[in-house]
mmCIF file of C-alpha atoms and ligand atoms in Angstrom:
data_model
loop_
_atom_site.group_PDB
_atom_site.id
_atom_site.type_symbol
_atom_site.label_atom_id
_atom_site.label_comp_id
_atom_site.label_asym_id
_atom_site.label_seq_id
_atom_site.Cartn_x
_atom_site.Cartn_y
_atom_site.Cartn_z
ATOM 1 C CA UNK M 619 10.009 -19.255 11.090
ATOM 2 C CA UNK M 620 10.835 -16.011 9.391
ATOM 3 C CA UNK M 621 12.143 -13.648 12.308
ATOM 4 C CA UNK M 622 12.962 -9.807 11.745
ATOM 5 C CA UNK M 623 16.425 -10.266 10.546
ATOM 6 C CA UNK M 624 15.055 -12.270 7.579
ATOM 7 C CA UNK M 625 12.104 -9.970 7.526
ATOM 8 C CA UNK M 626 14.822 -7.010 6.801
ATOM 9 C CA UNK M 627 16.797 -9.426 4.607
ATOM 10 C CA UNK M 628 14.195 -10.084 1.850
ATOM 11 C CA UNK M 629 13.092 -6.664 2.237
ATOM 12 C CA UNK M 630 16.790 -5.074 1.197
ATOM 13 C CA UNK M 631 16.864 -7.844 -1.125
ATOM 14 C CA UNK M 632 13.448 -7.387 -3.007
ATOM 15 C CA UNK M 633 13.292 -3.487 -2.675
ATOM 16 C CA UNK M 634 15.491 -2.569 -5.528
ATOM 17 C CA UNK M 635 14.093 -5.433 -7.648
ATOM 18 C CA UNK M 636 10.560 -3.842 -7.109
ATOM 19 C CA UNK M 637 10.741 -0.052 -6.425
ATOM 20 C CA UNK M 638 9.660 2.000 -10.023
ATOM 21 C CA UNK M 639 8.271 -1.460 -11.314
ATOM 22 C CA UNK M 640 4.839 -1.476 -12.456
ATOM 23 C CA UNK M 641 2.866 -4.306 -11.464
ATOM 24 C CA UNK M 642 0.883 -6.312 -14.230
ATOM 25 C CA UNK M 643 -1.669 -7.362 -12.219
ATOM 26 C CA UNK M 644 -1.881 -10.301 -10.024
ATOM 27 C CA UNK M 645 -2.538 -14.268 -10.331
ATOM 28 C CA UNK M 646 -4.053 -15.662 -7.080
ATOM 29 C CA UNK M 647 -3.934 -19.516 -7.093
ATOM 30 C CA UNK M 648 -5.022 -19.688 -3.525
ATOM 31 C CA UNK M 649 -6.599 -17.231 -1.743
ATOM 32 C CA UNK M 650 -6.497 -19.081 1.697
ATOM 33 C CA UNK M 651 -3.904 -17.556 3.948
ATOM 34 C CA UNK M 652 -4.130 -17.076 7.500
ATOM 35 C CA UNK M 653 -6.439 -14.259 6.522
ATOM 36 C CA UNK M 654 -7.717 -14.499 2.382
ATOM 37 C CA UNK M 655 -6.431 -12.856 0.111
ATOM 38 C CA UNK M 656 -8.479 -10.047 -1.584
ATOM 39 C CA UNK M 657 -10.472 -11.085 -4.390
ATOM 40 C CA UNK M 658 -9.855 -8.183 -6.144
ATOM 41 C CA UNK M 659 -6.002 -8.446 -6.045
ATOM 42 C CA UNK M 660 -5.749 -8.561 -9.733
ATOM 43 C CA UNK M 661 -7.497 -5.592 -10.147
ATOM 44 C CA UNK M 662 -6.020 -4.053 -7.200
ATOM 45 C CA UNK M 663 -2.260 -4.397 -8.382
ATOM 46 C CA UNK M 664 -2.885 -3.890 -12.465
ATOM 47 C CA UNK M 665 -0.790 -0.560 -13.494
ATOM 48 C CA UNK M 666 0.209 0.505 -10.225
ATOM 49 C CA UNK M 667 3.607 1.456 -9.509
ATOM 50 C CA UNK M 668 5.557 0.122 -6.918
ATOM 51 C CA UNK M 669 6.879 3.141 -5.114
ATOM 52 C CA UNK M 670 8.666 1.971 -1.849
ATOM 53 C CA UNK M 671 9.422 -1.354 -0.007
ATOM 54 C CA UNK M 672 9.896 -1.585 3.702
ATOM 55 C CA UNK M 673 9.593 -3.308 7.074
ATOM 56 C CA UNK M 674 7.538 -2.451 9.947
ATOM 57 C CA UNK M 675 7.377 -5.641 12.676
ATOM 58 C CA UNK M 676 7.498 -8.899 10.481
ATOM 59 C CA UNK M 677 5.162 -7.315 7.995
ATOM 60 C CA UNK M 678 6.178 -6.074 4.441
ATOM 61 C CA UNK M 679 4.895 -3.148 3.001
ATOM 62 C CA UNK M 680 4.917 -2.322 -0.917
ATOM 63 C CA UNK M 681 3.579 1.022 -1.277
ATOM 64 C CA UNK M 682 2.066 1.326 -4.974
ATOM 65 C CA UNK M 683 0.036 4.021 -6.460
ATOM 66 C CA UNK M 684 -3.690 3.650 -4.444
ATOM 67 C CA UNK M 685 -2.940 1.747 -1.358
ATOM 68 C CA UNK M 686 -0.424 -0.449 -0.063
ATOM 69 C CA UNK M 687 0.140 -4.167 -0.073
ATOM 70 C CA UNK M 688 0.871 -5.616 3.197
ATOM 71 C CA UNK M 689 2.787 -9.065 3.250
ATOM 72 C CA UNK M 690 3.404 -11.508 6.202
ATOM 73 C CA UNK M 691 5.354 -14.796 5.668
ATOM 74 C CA UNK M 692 4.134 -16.669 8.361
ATOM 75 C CA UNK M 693 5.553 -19.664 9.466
ATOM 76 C CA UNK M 694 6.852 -20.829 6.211
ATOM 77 C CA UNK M 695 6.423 -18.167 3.542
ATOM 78 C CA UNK M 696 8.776 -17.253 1.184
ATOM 79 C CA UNK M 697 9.184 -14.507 -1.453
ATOM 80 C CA UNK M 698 11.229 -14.552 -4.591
ATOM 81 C CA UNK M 699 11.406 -13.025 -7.948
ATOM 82 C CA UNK M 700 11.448 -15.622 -10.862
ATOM 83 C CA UNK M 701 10.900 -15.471 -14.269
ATOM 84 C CA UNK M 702 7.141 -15.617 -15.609
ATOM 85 C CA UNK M 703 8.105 -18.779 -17.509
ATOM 86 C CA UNK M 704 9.006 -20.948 -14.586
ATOM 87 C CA UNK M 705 5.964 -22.761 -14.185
ATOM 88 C CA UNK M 706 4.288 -22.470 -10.280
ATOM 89 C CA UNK M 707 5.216 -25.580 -7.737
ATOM 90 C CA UNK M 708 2.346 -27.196 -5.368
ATOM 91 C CA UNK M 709 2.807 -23.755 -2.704
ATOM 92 C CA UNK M 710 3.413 -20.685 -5.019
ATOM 93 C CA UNK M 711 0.202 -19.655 -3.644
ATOM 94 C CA UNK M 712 0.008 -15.840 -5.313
ATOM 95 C CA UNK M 713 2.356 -14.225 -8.357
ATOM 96 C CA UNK M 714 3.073 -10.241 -8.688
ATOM 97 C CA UNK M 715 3.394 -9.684 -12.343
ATOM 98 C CA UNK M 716 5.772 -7.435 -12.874
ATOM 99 C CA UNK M 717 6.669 -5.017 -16.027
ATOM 100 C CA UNK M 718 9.492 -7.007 -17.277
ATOM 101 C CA UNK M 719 8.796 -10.501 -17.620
ATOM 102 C CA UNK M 720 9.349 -11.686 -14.180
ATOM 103 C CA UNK M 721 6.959 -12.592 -10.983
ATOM 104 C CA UNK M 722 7.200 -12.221 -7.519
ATOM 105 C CA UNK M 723 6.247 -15.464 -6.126
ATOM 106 C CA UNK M 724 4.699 -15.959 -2.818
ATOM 107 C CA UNK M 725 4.942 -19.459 -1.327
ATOM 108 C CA UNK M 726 3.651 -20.423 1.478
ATOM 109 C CA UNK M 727 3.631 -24.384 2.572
ATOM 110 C CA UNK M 728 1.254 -23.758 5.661
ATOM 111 C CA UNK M 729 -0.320 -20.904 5.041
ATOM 112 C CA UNK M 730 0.148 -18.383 8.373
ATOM 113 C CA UNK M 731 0.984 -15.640 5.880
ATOM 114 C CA UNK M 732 -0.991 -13.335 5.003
ATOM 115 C CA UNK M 733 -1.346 -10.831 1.513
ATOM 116 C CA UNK M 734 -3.140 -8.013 2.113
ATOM 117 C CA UNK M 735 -4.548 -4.679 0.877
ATOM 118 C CA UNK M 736 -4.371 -1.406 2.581
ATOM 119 C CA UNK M 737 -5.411 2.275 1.318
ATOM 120 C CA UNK M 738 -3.971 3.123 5.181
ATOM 121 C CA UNK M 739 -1.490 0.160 6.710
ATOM 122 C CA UNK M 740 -0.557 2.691 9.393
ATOM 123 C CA UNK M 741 -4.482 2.475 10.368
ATOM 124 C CA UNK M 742 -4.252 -0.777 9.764
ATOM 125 C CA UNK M 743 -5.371 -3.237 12.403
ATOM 126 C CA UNK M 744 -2.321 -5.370 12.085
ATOM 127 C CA UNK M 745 -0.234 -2.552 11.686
ATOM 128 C CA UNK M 746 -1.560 0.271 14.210
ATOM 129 C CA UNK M 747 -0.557 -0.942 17.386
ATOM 130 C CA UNK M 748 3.090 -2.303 16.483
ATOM 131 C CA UNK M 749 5.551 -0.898 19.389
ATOM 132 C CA UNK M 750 8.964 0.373 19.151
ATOM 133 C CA UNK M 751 11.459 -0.712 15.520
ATOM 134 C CA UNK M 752 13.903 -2.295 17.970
ATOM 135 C CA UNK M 753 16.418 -1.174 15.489
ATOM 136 C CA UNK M 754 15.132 2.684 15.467
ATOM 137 C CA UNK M 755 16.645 5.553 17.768
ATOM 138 C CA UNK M 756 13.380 5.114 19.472
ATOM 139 C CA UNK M 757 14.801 2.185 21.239
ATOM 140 C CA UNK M 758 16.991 2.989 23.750
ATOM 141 C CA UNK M 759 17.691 2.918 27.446
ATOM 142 C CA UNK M 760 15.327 5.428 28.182
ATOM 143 C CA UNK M 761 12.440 4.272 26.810
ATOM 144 C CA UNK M 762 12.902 0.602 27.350
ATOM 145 C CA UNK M 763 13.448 1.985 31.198
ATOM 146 C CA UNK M 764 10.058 3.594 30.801
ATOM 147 C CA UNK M 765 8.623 0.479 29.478
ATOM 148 C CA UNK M 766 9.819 -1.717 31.526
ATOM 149 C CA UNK M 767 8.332 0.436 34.918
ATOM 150 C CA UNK M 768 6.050 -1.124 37.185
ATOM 151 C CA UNK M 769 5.649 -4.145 35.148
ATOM 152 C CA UNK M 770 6.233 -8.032 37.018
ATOM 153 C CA UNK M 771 6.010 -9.621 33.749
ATOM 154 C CA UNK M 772 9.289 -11.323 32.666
ATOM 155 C CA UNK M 773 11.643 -9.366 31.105
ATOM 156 C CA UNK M 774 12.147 -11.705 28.149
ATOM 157 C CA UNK M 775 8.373 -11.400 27.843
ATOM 158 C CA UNK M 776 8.246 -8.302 27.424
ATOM 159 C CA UNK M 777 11.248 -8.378 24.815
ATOM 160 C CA UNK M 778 8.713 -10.539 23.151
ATOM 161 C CA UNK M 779 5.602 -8.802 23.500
ATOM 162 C CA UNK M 780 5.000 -7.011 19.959
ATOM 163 C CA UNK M 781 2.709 -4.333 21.359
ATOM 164 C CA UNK M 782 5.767 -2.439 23.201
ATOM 165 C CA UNK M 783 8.773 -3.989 20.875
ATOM 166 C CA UNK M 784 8.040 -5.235 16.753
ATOM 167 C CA UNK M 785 9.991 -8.389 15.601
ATOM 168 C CA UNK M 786 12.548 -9.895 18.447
ATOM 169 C CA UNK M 787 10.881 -13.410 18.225
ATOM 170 C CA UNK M 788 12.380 -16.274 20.628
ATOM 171 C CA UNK M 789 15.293 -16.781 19.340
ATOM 172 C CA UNK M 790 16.965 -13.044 19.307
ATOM 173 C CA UNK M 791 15.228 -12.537 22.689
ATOM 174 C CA UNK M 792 17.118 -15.501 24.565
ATOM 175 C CA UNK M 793 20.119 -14.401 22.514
ATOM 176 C CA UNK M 794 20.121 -10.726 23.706
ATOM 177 C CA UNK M 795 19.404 -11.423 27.074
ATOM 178 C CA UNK M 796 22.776 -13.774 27.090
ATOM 179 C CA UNK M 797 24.928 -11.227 25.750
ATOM 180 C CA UNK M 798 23.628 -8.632 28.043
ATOM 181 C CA UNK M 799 23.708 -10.991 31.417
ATOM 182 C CA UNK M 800 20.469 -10.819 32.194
ATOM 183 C CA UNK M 801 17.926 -13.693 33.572
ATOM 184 C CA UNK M 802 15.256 -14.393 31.188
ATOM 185 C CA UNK M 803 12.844 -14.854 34.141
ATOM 186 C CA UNK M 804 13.908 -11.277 35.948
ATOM 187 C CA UNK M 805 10.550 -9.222 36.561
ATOM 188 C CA UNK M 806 11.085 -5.911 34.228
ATOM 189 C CA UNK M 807 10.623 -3.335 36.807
ATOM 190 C CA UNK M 808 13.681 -4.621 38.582
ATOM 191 C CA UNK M 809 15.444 -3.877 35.337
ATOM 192 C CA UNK M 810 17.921 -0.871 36.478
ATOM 193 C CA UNK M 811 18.982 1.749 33.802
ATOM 194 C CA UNK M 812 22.488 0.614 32.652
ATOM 195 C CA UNK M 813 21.529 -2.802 32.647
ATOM 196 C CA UNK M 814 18.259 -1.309 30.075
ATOM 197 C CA UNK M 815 21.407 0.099 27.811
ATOM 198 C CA UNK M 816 23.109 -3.248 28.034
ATOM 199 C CA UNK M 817 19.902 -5.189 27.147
ATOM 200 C CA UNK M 818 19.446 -2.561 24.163
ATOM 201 C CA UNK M 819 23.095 -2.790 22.613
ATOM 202 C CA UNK M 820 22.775 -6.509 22.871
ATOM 203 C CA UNK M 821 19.131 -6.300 20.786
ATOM 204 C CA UNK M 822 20.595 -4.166 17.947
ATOM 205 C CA UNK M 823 23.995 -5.762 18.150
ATOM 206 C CA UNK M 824 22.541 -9.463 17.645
ATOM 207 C CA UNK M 825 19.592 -8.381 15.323
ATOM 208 C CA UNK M 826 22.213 -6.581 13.274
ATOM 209 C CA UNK M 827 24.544 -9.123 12.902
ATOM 210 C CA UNK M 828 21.602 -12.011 11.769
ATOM 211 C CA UNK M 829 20.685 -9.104 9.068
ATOM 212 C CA UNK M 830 24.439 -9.289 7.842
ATOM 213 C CA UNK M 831 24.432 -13.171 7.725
ATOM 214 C CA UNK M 832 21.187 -12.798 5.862
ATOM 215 C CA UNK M 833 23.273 -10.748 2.995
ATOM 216 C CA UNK M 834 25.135 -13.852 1.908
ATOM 217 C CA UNK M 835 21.331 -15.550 1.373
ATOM 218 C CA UNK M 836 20.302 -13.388 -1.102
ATOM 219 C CA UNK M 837 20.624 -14.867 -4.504
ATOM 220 C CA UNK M 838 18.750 -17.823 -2.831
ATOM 221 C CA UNK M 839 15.163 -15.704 -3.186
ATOM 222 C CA UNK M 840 16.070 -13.480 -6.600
ATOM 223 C CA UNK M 841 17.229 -16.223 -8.375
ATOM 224 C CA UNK M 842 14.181 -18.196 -8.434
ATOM 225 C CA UNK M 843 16.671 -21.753 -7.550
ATOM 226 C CA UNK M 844 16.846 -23.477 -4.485
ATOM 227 C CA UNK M 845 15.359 -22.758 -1.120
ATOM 228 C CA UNK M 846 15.414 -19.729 0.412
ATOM 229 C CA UNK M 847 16.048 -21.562 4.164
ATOM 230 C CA UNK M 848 16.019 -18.906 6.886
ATOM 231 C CA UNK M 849 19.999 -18.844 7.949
ATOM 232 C CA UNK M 850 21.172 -20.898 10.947
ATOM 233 C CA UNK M 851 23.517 -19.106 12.831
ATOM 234 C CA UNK M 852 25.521 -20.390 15.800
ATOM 235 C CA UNK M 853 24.004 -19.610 18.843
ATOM 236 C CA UNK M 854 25.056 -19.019 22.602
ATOM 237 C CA UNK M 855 22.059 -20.281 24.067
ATOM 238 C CA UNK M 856 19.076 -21.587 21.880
ATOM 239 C CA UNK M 857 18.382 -24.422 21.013
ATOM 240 C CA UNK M 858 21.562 -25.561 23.564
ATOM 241 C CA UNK M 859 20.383 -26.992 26.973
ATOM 242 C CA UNK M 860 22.357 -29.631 28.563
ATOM 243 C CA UNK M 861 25.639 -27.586 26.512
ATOM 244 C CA UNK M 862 28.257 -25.737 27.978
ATOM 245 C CA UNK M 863 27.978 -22.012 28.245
ATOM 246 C CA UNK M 864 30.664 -20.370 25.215
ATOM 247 C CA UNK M 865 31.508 -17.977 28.026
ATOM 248 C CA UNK M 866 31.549 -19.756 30.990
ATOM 249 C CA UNK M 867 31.180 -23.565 30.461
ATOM 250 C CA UNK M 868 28.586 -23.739 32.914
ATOM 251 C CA UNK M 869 25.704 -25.881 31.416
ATOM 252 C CA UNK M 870 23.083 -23.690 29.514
ATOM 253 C CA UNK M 871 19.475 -24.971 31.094
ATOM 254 C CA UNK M 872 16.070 -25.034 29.120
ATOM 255 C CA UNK M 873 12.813 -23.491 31.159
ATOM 256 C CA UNK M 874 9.380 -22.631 29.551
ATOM 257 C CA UNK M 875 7.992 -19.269 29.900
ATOM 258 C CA UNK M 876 4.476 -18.745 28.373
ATOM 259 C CA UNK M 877 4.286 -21.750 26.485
ATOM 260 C CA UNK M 878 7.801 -20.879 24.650
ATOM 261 C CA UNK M 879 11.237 -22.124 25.481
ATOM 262 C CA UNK M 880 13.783 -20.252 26.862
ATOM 263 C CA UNK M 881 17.567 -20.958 27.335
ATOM 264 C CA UNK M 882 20.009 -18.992 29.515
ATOM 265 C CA UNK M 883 23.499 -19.641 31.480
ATOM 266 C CA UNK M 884 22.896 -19.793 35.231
ATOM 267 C CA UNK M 885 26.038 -18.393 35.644
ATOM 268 C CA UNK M 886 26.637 -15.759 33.076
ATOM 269 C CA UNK M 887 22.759 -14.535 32.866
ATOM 270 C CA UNK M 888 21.786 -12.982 36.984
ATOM 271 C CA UNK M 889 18.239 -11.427 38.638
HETATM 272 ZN ZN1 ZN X 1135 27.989 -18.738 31.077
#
């Protein structure tokens, strides 16, 4: 699944591919996302310029002339520029025409993503109660001490809980929480101050070094070849129970928290 590193990734990789472009219009092949796609798209997108690309959360936003186009992968979408003469496969489910002969090409195998239309995404339902960029000045020991105050939920919870912090899915979340020492399961009100700064630092440190692995993945989505896989990265903890700790050696140990898995070192990671 697309996380915010790959998010940002496609979205430094599309923007200068797209910004000043006029769109030709749009080709919807099938309109059933995890929300539909407006029936008007074509109409929607025909001569308007695409002014600015960016990221808010997991969401996409192409700001064009009248409104703004708002652009989720999912589970398993994927966005890439090919030429208008490279005929659609089975899950290019919508095209962006653009000005020059090319397309932009959602694909979407199971359909969680979502193309939408917005004359206001800030007012946007989707869009209007995001939390904190967790790469933004906004996020810092402070305020994730102020978040985190009088709350029992799990701290890795409320790493994961979009309404306070946009875009660190499971994996960054059990990642960060390694690299700062803290246990997953800790309630956040216990959270003390420095160990908020350490918790931030490790948040930007291991979104920002996914979004430099992404850099090297590039070509794969403006090319129009291959797949544009999300990267694999190695990882301290996910997807590593019964393994020993990089750190420590200690054997990293799998729990479930809210129906998701989590992953931590026993000895590194304390309450
Ligand atoms: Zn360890």
């Amino acid at each position: 699944m697309p996380e915010l590193p790959e998010v940002e990734t496609v979205c430094r990789g599309l923007a200068p591919h797209l910004e000043n472009r006029v769109l030709r219009g749009a080709r919807v092949r099938e309109p059933r996302l995890r929300w539909p796609v407006p029936p008007d798209l074509d109409d929607l997108t025909r001569g308007q310029r695409v002014h600015h690309l960016s990221r808010r959360g997991k969401y996409l936003l192409a700001q064009l002339d009248s409104g703004t186009l708002i652009m989720h992968l999912g589970m398993s979408g994927s966005l890439r520029l090919s030429s208008a003469s490279i005929a659609p496969e089975k899950h290019d489910h919508v095209d962006l025409l653009l000005d020059d002969d090319r397309v932009l090409r959602y694909r979407d195998p199971r359909r969680f993503g979502a193309l939408l239309w917005s004359a206001d995404p800030a007012q946007h339902p989707l869009i209007a109660h995001l939390g904190v960029e967790p790469l933004s000045e906004a996020f810092n020991a402070g305020s994730l001490h102020a978040m985190c105050q009088g709350r029992s939920m799990a701290i890795k919870l409320l790493l994961m809980d979009a309404r306070l912090i946009v875009g660190v899915g499971n994996i960054y979340a059990n990642e960060s929480l390694f690299h700062a020492g803290i246990d997953p399961r800790l309630a956040a009100g216990k959270l003390s101050r420095p160990r908020c700064a350490r918790l931030v630092a490790a948040v930007q440190e291991t979104l920002a070094k996914a979004i430099a692995a992404g850099g090297s993945s590039l070509r794969d989505f403006v090319d129009g070849h291959g797949n544009p896989g999300y990267f694999q990265q190695g990882y301290f903890v996910y997807g590593r129970t019964g393994e020993p700790c990089h750190a420590c050696g200690t054997l990293v140990r799998q729990i479930r928290q809210s129906a998701r898995s989590s992953f931590y070192c026993p000895h590194c990671q304390r309450r």
